[in-house]
C-alpha positions in Angstrom: -84.4 22.4 30.2 -81.6 24.9 30.9 -79.1 22.1 30.1 -80.5 21.8 26.6 -80.3 25.6 26.0 -76.6 25.5 27.1 -75.8 22.5 24.9 -77.5 24.2 21.9 -75.5 27.3 22.6 -72.2 25.5 22.7 -73.0 23.8 19.4 -74.0 27.1 17.8 -70.7 28.7 19.0 -68.6 25.8 17.8 -70.2 26.0 14.3 -69.8 29.8 14.2 -66.1 29.5 15.0 -65.5 26.8 12.5 -67.4 28.8 9.8 -65.5 31.9 10.6 -62.2 30.1 10.3 -63.2 28.2 7.2 -64.5 31.4 5.5 -61.4 33.3 6.3 -59.2 30.5 5.3 -61.0 30.3 1.9 -60.7 34.1 1.4 -57.0 33.9 2.1 -56.7 31.2 -0.6 -58.7 33.3 -3.1 -56.8 36.5 -2.3 -53.3 35.0 -2.4 -51.4 36.2 -5.5 -48.8 33.4 -5.6 -49.1 31.0 -8.6 -49.5 27.5 -7.2 -50.6 24.0 -8.2 -53.4 22.6 -5.9 -53.1 19.2 -4.4 -56.8 18.4 -3.6 -56.9 15.8 -0.8 -59.3 14.4 1.8 -57.7 15.6 5.1 -59.1 12.6 7.0 -57.2 10.2 4.9 -54.0 12.3 5.0 -54.2 12.2 8.8 -53.9 8.4 8.8 -51.6 7.9 5.8 -49.6 10.8 4.4 -46.8 8.9 2.6 -48.4 9.2 -0.9 -49.0 12.9 -0.5 -45.3 13.3 0.6 -44.4 11.6 -2.7 -46.2 14.2 -4.7 -44.7 17.0 -2.6 -41.2 15.6 -3.1 -41.5 15.6 -6.9 -43.1 19.1 -7.0 -40.3 20.4 -4.8 -37.6 18.9 -6.9 -39.3 20.3 -10.1 -39.4 23.7 -8.6 -43.2 23.9 -8.6 -45.0 26.0 -5.9 -48.0 24.1 -4.6 -50.8 24.3 -2.0 -52.5 21.4 -0.2 -56.3 22.0 0.1 -59.0 19.8 1.7 -61.4 19.0 -1.1 -64.4 19.8 1.2 -63.1 23.3 1.5 -62.2 23.6 -2.2 -65.7 22.9 -3.4 -66.9 26.1 -1.6 -64.3 28.4 -3.4 -65.1 30.2 -6.6 -63.5 28.4 -9.6 -62.9 31.7 -11.4 -61.1 33.1 -8.4 -59.0 30.0 -7.8 -58.0 29.8 -11.6 -56.4 33.3 -11.4 -53.5 31.9 -9.4 -53.8 28.1 -9.7 -53.8 26.9 -13.2 -53.9 23.2 -12.3 -55.6 21.0 -9.7 -54.3 17.5 -8.9 -56.4 14.8 -7.2 -53.8 12.2 -6.2 -54.2 8.5 -5.7 -55.0 7.2 -2.3 -55.4 10.5 -0.4 -58.3 11.6 -2.6 -60.3 8.3 -2.8 -63.2 9.7 -0.8 -64.6 12.8 -2.4 -67.9 14.7 -2.3 -70.1 14.3 -5.4 -70.4 18.1 -5.6 -66.7 18.4 -6.5 -67.4 17.1 -10.0 -69.6 20.2 -10.7 -67.0 22.5 -9.2 -64.3 20.9 -11.4 -66.5 21.2 -14.5 -66.8 25.0 -13.9 -63.0 25.3 -13.3 -62.2 23.4 -16.5 -64.8 25.3 -18.5 -62.9 28.5 -17.7 -59.5 27.3 -18.7 -58.2 25.2 -15.8 -56.3 21.9 -16.1 -56.8 19.0 -13.8 -55.2 15.5 -13.2 -57.2 12.6 -11.8 -55.1 9.8 -10.6 -56.1 6.1 -10.4 -58.6 5.9 -7.6 -59.5 9.6 -6.8 -63.2 9.9 -6.2 -64.0 6.1 -6.2 -65.4 5.8 -2.6 -68.4 7.3 -0.8 -68.4 8.9 2.7 -68.7 5.4 4.3 -65.6 4.3 2.3 -67.7 2.0 0.1 -66.9 1.7 -3.6 -69.1 3.8 -5.8 -71.1 2.4 -8.7 -69.8 5.3 -10.7 -66.7 7.3 -9.8 -67.2 10.9 -9.0 -65.5 12.2 -12.1 -66.9 9.5 -14.5 -69.4 12.0 -16.1 -66.6 14.4 -17.0 -64.3 11.7 -18.3 -66.8 9.7 -20.3 -65.8 6.4 -18.6 -66.3 4.8 -15.2 -63.2 3.6 -13.3 -65.0 2.4 -10.2 -66.4 -1.0 -11.3 -66.2 -2.7 -8.0 -69.2 -5.0 -8.0 -69.6 -8.4 -6.5 -66.3 -9.8 -7.8 -63.2 -7.8 -7.0 -61.5 -9.3 -10.0 -63.8 -7.3 -12.2 -62.5 -4.1 -10.8 -58.8 -4.5 -10.7 -56.1 -5.8 -13.1 -52.4 -6.0 -13.6 -51.1 -4.8 -17.0 -48.7 -2.9 -19.1 -48.6 0.7 -20.0 -48.4 1.0 -23.8 -48.1 4.4 -25.5 -50.0 4.8 -28.8 -46.9 6.0 -30.7 -43.3 6.8 -30.0 -44.1 10.5 -30.5 -46.6 10.2 -27.6 -44.0 8.4 -25.5 -41.5 11.3 -26.2 -44.2 13.8 -25.4 -44.5 12.3 -21.9 -40.7 12.4 -21.5 -40.2 8.6 -21.3 -36.6 7.6 -22.2 -36.4 5.2 -25.1 -34.4 2.9 -22.8 -37.3 2.6 -20.5 -39.3 0.8 -23.1 -39.0 -2.7 -24.6 -40.4 -2.0 -28.0 -40.4 1.8 -28.1 -43.9 2.1 -26.6 -44.3 -0.3 -23.7 -43.0 0.9 -20.3 -40.2 -1.3 -18.9 -37.3 -1.5 -16.6 -33.8 -1.2 -18.0 -33.2 -4.8 -17.3 -36.4 -6.5 -16.2 -38.5 -6.2 -19.4 -42.2 -5.0 -19.4 -43.3 -3.7 -16.0 -46.7 -5.0 -14.7 -48.7 -2.3 -12.8 -51.8 -2.3 -10.8 -54.6 -0.9 -13.0 -58.3 -0.3 -12.5 -60.9 -1.8 -14.8 -62.7 0.8 -16.9 -66.2 0.9 -18.5 -66.1 3.3 -21.5 -69.4 5.1 -21.6 -68.6 7.6 -24.5 -66.2 6.8 -27.4 -62.7 8.0 -26.9 -60.9 9.7 -29.8 -57.3 8.6 -30.7 -56.0 12.1 -30.2 -57.2 12.0 -26.6 -55.4 8.7 -25.7 -51.7 8.9 -24.9 -51.3 5.3 -23.6 -53.4 2.1 -23.2 -53.4 -0.2 -20.2 -53.0 -3.6 -21.6 -54.5 -6.0 -19.1 -54.2 -9.8 -18.5 -56.8 -10.9 -21.1 -55.3 -8.7 -23.7 -57.9 -5.9 -23.6 -56.8 -2.4 -23.9 -58.4 0.1 -21.5 -57.6 3.7 -21.0 -54.1 4.3 -19.4 -53.4 8.0 -20.0 -56.3 10.0 -21.4 -57.1 13.7 -21.9 -60.6 15.2 -22.2 -61.0 18.8 -23.4 -63.7 20.6 -21.4 -64.5 24.2 -22.3 -61.2 26.1 -22.4 -59.4 23.5 -20.2 -58.4 19.9 -20.1 -59.0 17.0 -17.7 -56.4 14.1 -17.6 -56.9 10.6 -16.1 -53.9 8.2 -15.4 -54.7 4.6 -14.7 -51.7 4.0 -12.5 -51.3 4.6 -8.7 -48.5 7.2 -9.3 -48.0 8.3 -5.8 -48.0 4.7 -4.3 -45.4 3.7 -7.0 -43.3 6.8 -6.2 -43.0 5.8 -2.5 -42.2 2.2 -3.6 -39.2 3.7 -5.6 -40.8 3.8 -9.1 -40.4 7.6 -9.5 -40.4 8.0 -13.3 -44.2 7.7 -14.1 -45.3 10.3 -11.5 -42.5 12.7 -12.5 -43.2 12.3 -16.2 -46.9 12.8 -15.9 -46.6 15.9 -13.6 -43.9 17.5 -15.9 -46.0 17.0 -19.0 -49.4 18.1 -17.6 -48.0 21.0 -15.6 -45.4 22.3 -18.0 -46.6 21.3 -21.5 -50.3 22.0 -21.0 -50.9 24.1 -17.9 -47.7 26.2 -18.5 -47.0 26.3 -14.7 -44.1 28.6 -13.9 -41.3 26.6 -12.2 -37.7 26.9 -11.1 -35.2 24.9 -13.1 -33.7 22.2 -10.9 -30.1 22.9 -11.9 -27.5 25.1 -10.1 -27.9 28.8 -10.8 -30.5 28.0 -13.4 -27.8 26.9 -15.9 -27.9 23.7 -18.0 -25.3 20.9 -17.4 -24.6 17.2 -17.5 -24.3 14.6 -14.7 -21.5 12.1 -15.2 -21.8 8.9 -13.1 -19.4 6.0 -13.4 -20.4 2.5 -12.4 -17.4 0.6 -11.3 -18.3 -3.1 -11.3 -15.2 -5.2 -11.8 -11.4 -5.4 -12.1 -11.6 -4.2 -15.7 -11.5 -0.7 -14.1 -8.0 -1.4 -12.7 -6.7 -0.7 -16.2 -9.2 2.0 -17.5 -9.5 4.3 -14.5 -5.8 5.1 -14.1 -5.6 5.6 -17.8 -8.5 8.0 -17.7 -6.8 10.0 -15.0 -3.5 10.1 -16.9 -5.1 11.2 -20.2 -7.2 14.0 -18.4 -10.6 12.4 -18.9 -11.3 12.9 -15.2 -11.1 16.6 -14.2 -11.4 18.3 -10.8 -13.4 21.2 -12.3 -16.1 18.7 -13.7 -17.8 17.0 -10.7 -18.5 13.4 -11.2 -19.8 10.5 -9.1 -18.4 6.9 -8.9 -20.5 4.0 -7.7 -18.4 1.0 -6.7 -19.3 -2.6 -6.2 -16.8 -3.6 -3.5 -16.3 -7.4 -3.7 -13.4 -9.5 -4.9 -15.8 -11.5 -7.3 -18.3 -10.4 -9.9 -20.3 -13.3 -11.3 -19.6 -16.1 -8.8 -17.7 -16.5 -5.6 -14.0 -17.1 -6.2 -13.8 -15.7 -9.8 -11.6 -12.8 -8.6 -13.2 -10.6 -11.2 -14.4 -8.0 -8.7 -13.0 -4.5 -8.0 -11.7 -5.5 -4.6 -12.1 -2.0 -3.0 -10.3 -2.9 0.2 -7.3 -4.5 -1.4 -4.5 -3.4 -3.8 -4.9 -2.1 -6.5 -8.7 -1.4 -6.1 -8.1 0.5 -2.8 -5.4 2.7 -4.3 -7.5 3.5 -7.3 -10.5 4.4 -5.2 -8.4 6.9 -3.2 -7.1 8.4 -6.4 -10.8 9.1 -7.5 -11.6 11.2 -4.3 -10.5 14.5 -5.8 -12.6 14.0 -8.9 -16.0 13.7 -7.2 -18.2 11.7 -4.8 -17.8 8.0 -4.3 -20.9 6.0 -3.6 -22.2 2.4 -3.2 -23.3 0.5 -6.2 -25.5 -2.2 -4.8 -25.0 -5.5 -3.1 -21.3 -6.6 -2.8 -20.8 -8.5 -6.1 -22.4 -6.9 -9.1 -23.7 -9.6 -11.4 -24.0 -12.3 -8.7 -26.1 -9.9 -6.5 -28.3 -8.6 -9.4 -29.1 -12.0 -10.8 -29.6 -13.4 -7.4 -32.2 -10.9 -6.5 -34.0 -11.4 -9.9 -34.0 -15.2 -9.6 -35.3 -15.0 -5.9 -32.1 -16.6 -4.5 -31.5 -13.6 -2.4 -34.2 -12.5 0.1 -34.7 -9.4 2.2 -32.2 -10.4 4.9 -29.6 -11.2 2.2 -30.2 -7.9 0.4 -29.7 -6.0 3.7 -26.6 -7.9 4.5 -24.9 -7.5 1.1 -25.8 -3.8 0.7 -24.4 -3.2 4.2 -21.2 -5.0 3.4 -20.7 -3.0 0.3 -21.4 0.3 2.1 -19.0 -0.6 5.0 -16.2 -1.7 2.6 -16.3 1.6 0.7 -16.5 3.7 3.9 -13.5 1.9 5.3 -11.5 3.2 2.4 -12.9 6.7 1.7 -13.7 7.4 5.4 -17.0 8.9 4.3 -20.5 7.7 4.8 
């Protein structure tokens, strides 16, 4: 019998210690005067896969935004009014916030009612505690649509599609360069046409107003479902983005996450941030792509005529091979041979010299696009390009 009492006492002490720590940790958060953006995550998910979270952190750091990572199970116990004093925005990222308590929806409602801003990304709040797909996502009641439609057929719940802004004005508002669209409104690569993204199926439960929709997700069967949506709740606003922004960031598609964070945090939540420029002064980045032997003529001329200046830092990215389109065409820059080598050395005083891809510009680019070059080839030709340039500049 005594063993039972001892066991109960141990459990009681453990709970007391945890409660004391959690209480004081929460009070620290509420009393902190630094203005921060909150990344609300499930700590258990982060322990096993933190890459997506690091993607969000990287963008916020580069944009000069102070942020705090809080476990959502702690966040729901804090007072929304107190949190709002120093945290004007709460982000629920993709992947690391899939599993959320149902109670967080009521907490977020109170936070928004009092003037907060929040961003829900892709799959946040779509799983229950047992990691099973919910019939209705945690935030569906706030958004007016359900983005957790995983029923018997997985194909009903997920799509691939294009992100199409309603107007060019809304594209500009989300800071998407014109060159990153194929028709002024559909997100694309500079060379590869429309970009197809993973998207969740959405069941609209309450009609959406045109002014609340910034972009549609146009899926395989031609249907348009919410892509980027804003809902006004009380004095605040709730945003939903139907793209796995963090997963895309760590797979090298940085623009959508950066554009969404900048727009929501700066244009709406008015989050103070440090300009990501030296000394807070505006400037311009000049980057030259040196792809072929055409530059044998132009680069020396630019130096002679003063278009390259030592007081204006520039970067030069070189494709190193002796061919450009096809082996043997002798149209490459030939960085290790005369005159390419001499010209590259002349560029060193004017900025940084870097590697521009895989050995032969057009041959490599079209080879990757057509599937003729595979992972081993890509590694090989990028390494060849790097090593050739390093042998001339003596810099990594």
